[in-house]
mmCIF file with all atom_site columns, C-alpha atoms in Angstrom:
data_model
loop_
_atom_site.group_PDB
_atom_site.id
_atom_site.type_symbol
_atom_site.label_atom_id
_atom_site.label_alt_id
_atom_site.label_comp_id
_atom_site.label_asym_id
_atom_site.label_entity_id
_atom_site.label_seq_id
_atom_site.pdbx_PDB_ins_code
_atom_site.Cartn_x
_atom_site.Cartn_y
_atom_site.Cartn_z
_atom_site.occupancy
_atom_site.B_iso_or_equiv
_atom_site.pdbx_formal_charge
_atom_site.auth_seq_id
_atom_site.auth_comp_id
_atom_site.auth_asym_id
_atom_site.auth_atom_id
_atom_site.pdbx_PDB_model_num
ATOM 1   C CA . UNK A 1 1   ? -76.802 -44.046 8.153  1.00 48.00 ? 168 UNK A CA 1
ATOM 2   C CA . UNK A 1 2   ? -74.157 -41.737 9.595  1.00 49.00 ? 169 UNK A CA 1
ATOM 3   C CA . UNK A 1 3   ? -76.730 -40.173 11.874 1.00 59.00 ? 170 UNK A CA 1
ATOM 4   C CA . UNK A 1 4   ? -77.624 -43.605 13.246 1.00 74.00 ? 171 UNK A CA 1
ATOM 5   C CA . UNK A 1 5   ? -73.970 -44.432 13.857 1.00 89.00 ? 172 UNK A CA 1
ATOM 6   C CA . UNK A 1 6   ? -73.162 -41.102 15.472 1.00 91.00 ? 173 UNK A CA 1
ATOM 7   C CA . UNK A 1 7   ? -76.374 -41.094 17.491 1.00 91.00 ? 174 UNK A CA 1
ATOM 8   C CA . UNK A 1 8   ? -75.668 -44.611 18.768 1.00 91.00 ? 175 UNK A CA 1
ATOM 9   C CA . UNK A 1 9   ? -72.118 -43.665 19.751 1.00 93.00 ? 176 UNK A CA 1
ATOM 10  C CA . UNK A 1 10  ? -73.434 -40.609 21.624 1.00 93.00 ? 177 UNK A CA 1
ATOM 11  C CA . UNK A 1 11  ? -75.943 -42.775 23.450 1.00 93.00 ? 178 UNK A CA 1
ATOM 12  C CA . UNK A 1 12  ? -73.227 -45.299 24.392 1.00 92.00 ? 179 UNK A CA 1
ATOM 13  C CA . UNK A 1 13  ? -70.959 -42.539 25.731 1.00 93.00 ? 180 UNK A CA 1
ATOM 14  C CA . UNK A 1 14  ? -73.830 -41.048 27.721 1.00 93.00 ? 181 UNK A CA 1
ATOM 15  C CA . UNK A 1 15  ? -74.689 -44.443 29.218 1.00 92.00 ? 182 UNK A CA 1
ATOM 16  C CA . UNK A 1 16  ? -71.064 -45.102 30.115 1.00 91.00 ? 183 UNK A CA 1
ATOM 17  C CA . UNK A 1 17  ? -70.684 -41.642 31.681 1.00 91.00 ? 184 UNK A CA 1
ATOM 18  C CA . UNK A 1 18  ? -73.843 -42.164 33.709 1.00 92.00 ? 185 UNK A CA 1
ATOM 19  C CA . UNK A 1 19  ? -72.450 -45.281 35.374 1.00 91.00 ? 186 UNK A CA 1
ATOM 20  C CA . UNK A 1 20  ? -68.802 -44.206 35.714 1.00 90.00 ? 187 UNK A CA 1
ATOM 21  C CA . UNK A 1 21  ? -67.120 -41.078 37.019 1.00 87.00 ? 188 UNK A CA 1
ATOM 22  C CA . UNK A 1 22  ? -65.885 -40.062 33.601 1.00 90.00 ? 189 UNK A CA 1
ATOM 23  C CA . UNK A 1 23  ? -66.675 -37.322 31.085 1.00 92.00 ? 190 UNK A CA 1
ATOM 24  C CA . UNK A 1 24  ? -66.563 -38.370 27.434 1.00 94.00 ? 191 UNK A CA 1
ATOM 25  C CA . UNK A 1 25  ? -66.341 -35.871 24.607 1.00 95.00 ? 192 UNK A CA 1
ATOM 26  C CA . UNK A 1 26  ? -67.346 -37.182 21.179 1.00 95.00 ? 193 UNK A CA 1
ATOM 27  C CA . UNK A 1 27  ? -66.210 -34.933 18.332 1.00 96.00 ? 194 UNK A CA 1
ATOM 28  C CA . UNK A 1 28  ? -66.098 -35.300 14.566 1.00 96.00 ? 195 UNK A CA 1
ATOM 29  C CA . UNK A 1 29  ? -65.139 -33.507 11.402 1.00 96.00 ? 196 UNK A CA 1
ATOM 30  C CA . UNK A 1 30  ? -65.468 -34.194 7.706  1.00 95.00 ? 197 UNK A CA 1
ATOM 31  C CA . UNK A 1 31  ? -68.178 -35.913 5.697  1.00 93.00 ? 198 UNK A CA 1
ATOM 32  C CA . UNK A 1 32  ? -69.676 -38.587 7.937  1.00 91.00 ? 199 UNK A CA 1
ATOM 33  C CA . UNK A 1 33  ? -71.593 -39.935 4.919  1.00 88.00 ? 200 UNK A CA 1
ATOM 34  C CA . UNK A 1 34  ? -68.298 -41.588 3.895  1.00 89.00 ? 201 UNK A CA 1
ATOM 35  C CA . UNK A 1 35  ? -68.393 -43.890 6.928  1.00 90.00 ? 202 UNK A CA 1
ATOM 36  C CA . UNK A 1 36  ? -69.840 -47.305 6.105  1.00 89.00 ? 203 UNK A CA 1
ATOM 37  C CA . UNK A 1 37  ? -72.014 -49.228 8.592  1.00 89.00 ? 204 UNK A CA 1
ATOM 38  C CA . UNK A 1 38  ? -69.190 -51.729 9.148  1.00 89.00 ? 205 UNK A CA 1
ATOM 39  C CA . UNK A 1 39  ? -66.924 -48.845 10.213 1.00 91.00 ? 206 UNK A CA 1
ATOM 40  C CA . UNK A 1 40  ? -69.503 -47.547 12.697 1.00 93.00 ? 207 UNK A CA 1
ATOM 41  C CA . UNK A 1 41  ? -69.763 -51.022 14.217 1.00 92.00 ? 208 UNK A CA 1
ATOM 42  C CA . UNK A 1 42  ? -65.982 -51.236 14.609 1.00 92.00 ? 209 UNK A CA 1
ATOM 43  C CA . UNK A 1 43  ? -65.853 -47.723 16.089 1.00 93.00 ? 210 UNK A CA 1
ATOM 44  C CA . UNK A 1 44  ? -68.513 -48.621 18.663 1.00 93.00 ? 211 UNK A CA 1
ATOM 45  C CA . UNK A 1 45  ? -66.915 -51.905 19.694 1.00 93.00 ? 212 UNK A CA 1
ATOM 46  C CA . UNK A 1 46  ? -63.424 -50.421 19.897 1.00 93.00 ? 213 UNK A CA 1
ATOM 47  C CA . UNK A 1 47  ? -64.705 -47.405 21.805 1.00 93.00 ? 214 UNK A CA 1
ATOM 48  C CA . UNK A 1 48  ? -66.347 -49.612 24.422 1.00 93.00 ? 215 UNK A CA 1
ATOM 49  C CA . UNK A 1 49  ? -63.164 -51.672 24.809 1.00 92.00 ? 216 UNK A CA 1
ATOM 50  C CA . UNK A 1 50  ? -61.113 -48.477 25.085 1.00 91.00 ? 217 UNK A CA 1
ATOM 51  C CA . UNK A 1 51  ? -63.435 -47.023 27.711 1.00 92.00 ? 218 UNK A CA 1
ATOM 52  C CA . UNK A 1 52  ? -63.252 -50.239 29.712 1.00 90.00 ? 219 UNK A CA 1
ATOM 53  C CA . UNK A 1 53  ? -59.441 -50.168 29.558 1.00 87.00 ? 220 UNK A CA 1
ATOM 54  C CA . UNK A 1 54  ? -59.441 -46.496 30.505 1.00 88.00 ? 221 UNK A CA 1
ATOM 55  C CA . UNK A 1 55  ? -61.472 -47.221 33.621 1.00 87.00 ? 222 UNK A CA 1
ATOM 56  C CA . UNK A 1 56  ? -59.160 -50.091 34.581 1.00 85.00 ? 223 UNK A CA 1
ATOM 57  C CA . UNK A 1 57  ? -55.784 -48.495 33.970 1.00 85.00 ? 224 UNK A CA 1
ATOM 58  C CA . UNK A 1 58  ? -55.744 -44.776 33.129 1.00 85.00 ? 225 UNK A CA 1
ATOM 59  C CA . UNK A 1 59  ? -56.949 -43.168 36.362 1.00 85.00 ? 226 UNK A CA 1
ATOM 60  C CA . UNK A 1 60  ? -58.593 -40.329 34.478 1.00 90.00 ? 227 UNK A CA 1
ATOM 61  C CA . UNK A 1 61  ? -61.929 -38.590 34.439 1.00 89.00 ? 228 UNK A CA 1
ATOM 62  C CA . UNK A 1 62  ? -61.860 -37.279 30.850 1.00 93.00 ? 229 UNK A CA 1
ATOM 63  C CA . UNK A 1 63  ? -61.849 -39.152 27.530 1.00 94.00 ? 230 UNK A CA 1
ATOM 64  C CA . UNK A 1 64  ? -62.049 -37.710 24.022 1.00 95.00 ? 231 UNK A CA 1
ATOM 65  C CA . UNK A 1 65  ? -63.305 -39.739 21.055 1.00 95.00 ? 232 UNK A CA 1
ATOM 66  C CA . UNK A 1 66  ? -62.621 -38.028 17.729 1.00 96.00 ? 233 UNK A CA 1
ATOM 67  C CA . UNK A 1 67  ? -63.650 -39.131 14.236 1.00 95.00 ? 234 UNK A CA 1
ATOM 68  C CA . UNK A 1 68  ? -62.021 -37.341 11.298 1.00 96.00 ? 235 UNK A CA 1
ATOM 69  C CA . UNK A 1 69  ? -63.041 -38.183 7.731  1.00 95.00 ? 236 UNK A CA 1
ATOM 70  C CA . UNK A 1 70  ? -60.258 -37.323 5.283  1.00 95.00 ? 237 UNK A CA 1
ATOM 71  C CA . UNK A 1 71  ? -60.102 -37.769 1.504  1.00 91.00 ? 238 UNK A CA 1
ATOM 72  C CA . UNK A 1 72  ? -58.717 -41.313 1.525  1.00 89.00 ? 239 UNK A CA 1
ATOM 73  C CA . UNK A 1 73  ? -59.048 -42.466 5.121  1.00 90.00 ? 240 UNK A CA 1
ATOM 74  C CA . UNK A 1 74  ? -60.979 -42.220 8.347  1.00 91.00 ? 241 UNK A CA 1
ATOM 75  C CA . UNK A 1 75  ? -58.961 -41.293 11.405 1.00 93.00 ? 242 UNK A CA 1
ATOM 76  C CA . UNK A 1 76  ? -60.456 -42.514 14.672 1.00 91.00 ? 243 UNK A CA 1
ATOM 77  C CA . UNK A 1 77  ? -58.750 -41.502 17.916 1.00 94.00 ? 244 UNK A CA 1
ATOM 78  C CA . UNK A 1 78  ? -59.534 -42.154 21.531 1.00 92.00 ? 245 UNK A CA 1
ATOM 79  C CA . UNK A 1 79  ? -57.442 -40.288 24.077 1.00 92.00 ? 246 UNK A CA 1
ATOM 80  C CA . UNK A 1 80  ? -57.542 -39.632 27.780 1.00 90.00 ? 247 UNK A CA 1
ATOM 81  C CA . UNK A 1 81  ? -55.771 -37.458 30.311 1.00 84.00 ? 248 UNK A CA 1
ATOM 82  C CA . UNK A 1 82  ? -54.633 -40.424 32.375 1.00 82.00 ? 249 UNK A CA 1
ATOM 83  C CA . UNK A 1 83  ? -51.287 -41.383 33.795 1.00 78.00 ? 250 UNK A CA 1
ATOM 84  C CA . UNK A 1 84  ? -50.164 -43.414 30.759 1.00 75.00 ? 251 UNK A CA 1
ATOM 85  C CA . UNK A 1 85  ? -47.886 -46.400 30.624 1.00 73.00 ? 252 UNK A CA 1
ATOM 86  C CA . UNK A 1 86  ? -44.293 -46.626 29.459 1.00 76.00 ? 253 UNK A CA 1
ATOM 87  C CA . UNK A 1 87  ? -44.977 -50.005 27.892 1.00 79.00 ? 254 UNK A CA 1
ATOM 88  C CA . UNK A 1 88  ? -48.382 -51.293 26.894 1.00 78.00 ? 255 UNK A CA 1
ATOM 89  C CA . UNK A 1 89  ? -48.810 -55.039 27.091 1.00 81.00 ? 256 UNK A CA 1
ATOM 90  C CA . UNK A 1 90  ? -51.286 -56.165 24.479 1.00 86.00 ? 257 UNK A CA 1
ATOM 91  C CA . UNK A 1 91  ? -53.985 -58.283 25.993 1.00 87.00 ? 258 UNK A CA 1
ATOM 92  C CA . UNK A 1 92  ? -57.043 -59.773 24.364 1.00 90.00 ? 259 UNK A CA 1
ATOM 93  C CA . UNK A 1 93  ? -58.845 -56.400 24.341 1.00 85.00 ? 260 UNK A CA 1
ATOM 94  C CA . UNK A 1 94  ? -56.200 -54.505 22.373 1.00 85.00 ? 261 UNK A CA 1
ATOM 95  C CA . UNK A 1 95  ? -55.570 -57.454 20.080 1.00 87.00 ? 262 UNK A CA 1
ATOM 96  C CA . UNK A 1 96  ? -59.318 -57.628 19.394 1.00 89.00 ? 263 UNK A CA 1
ATOM 97  C CA . UNK A 1 97  ? -59.424 -53.917 18.542 1.00 87.00 ? 264 UNK A CA 1
ATOM 98  C CA . UNK A 1 98  ? -56.539 -54.326 16.099 1.00 87.00 ? 265 UNK A CA 1
ATOM 99  C CA . UNK A 1 99  ? -58.155 -57.351 14.493 1.00 89.00 ? 266 UNK A CA 1
ATOM 100 C CA . UNK A 1 100 ? -61.500 -55.577 14.049 1.00 88.00 ? 267 UNK A CA 1
ATOM 101 C CA . UNK A 1 101 ? -59.805 -52.559 12.479 1.00 84.00 ? 268 UNK A CA 1
ATOM 102 C CA . UNK A 1 102 ? -57.673 -54.688 10.170 1.00 86.00 ? 269 UNK A CA 1
ATOM 103 C CA . UNK A 1 103 ? -60.722 -56.350 8.647  1.00 85.00 ? 270 UNK A CA 1
ATOM 104 C CA . UNK A 1 104 ? -61.597 -53.179 6.718  1.00 79.00 ? 271 UNK A CA 1
ATOM 105 C CA . UNK A 1 105 ? -58.205 -52.145 5.340  1.00 65.00 ? 272 UNK A CA 1
ATOM 106 C CA . UNK A 1 106 ? -55.059 -50.376 6.382  1.00 52.00 ? 273 UNK A CA 1
ATOM 107 C CA . UNK A 1 107 ? -54.801 -49.215 9.962  1.00 44.00 ? 274 UNK A CA 1
ATOM 108 C CA . UNK A 1 108 ? -52.620 -46.227 10.805 1.00 43.00 ? 275 UNK A CA 1
#
């Protein structure tokens, strides 16, 4: 299952990169077998929302998506080299990402 999830995320990043002027690096560490299908779905949906927001606001050409499986949690980070914002106003996209993540347990 982890190969399907990771393979799908790679395909999504490749498709996004092909239509936008952005390079996306997808990295991972730890035992991906620990990631449940519901987690992969949340990762994919939140990644697509993050990439959309990056294109709208970040003014960057590089994004890194990193999945780290630890003993008791999965750490999922999306970062870019954009200009950043002093204050982020949560719109429907960010609220949706938080809600999806909160459905499967604690979010750090």
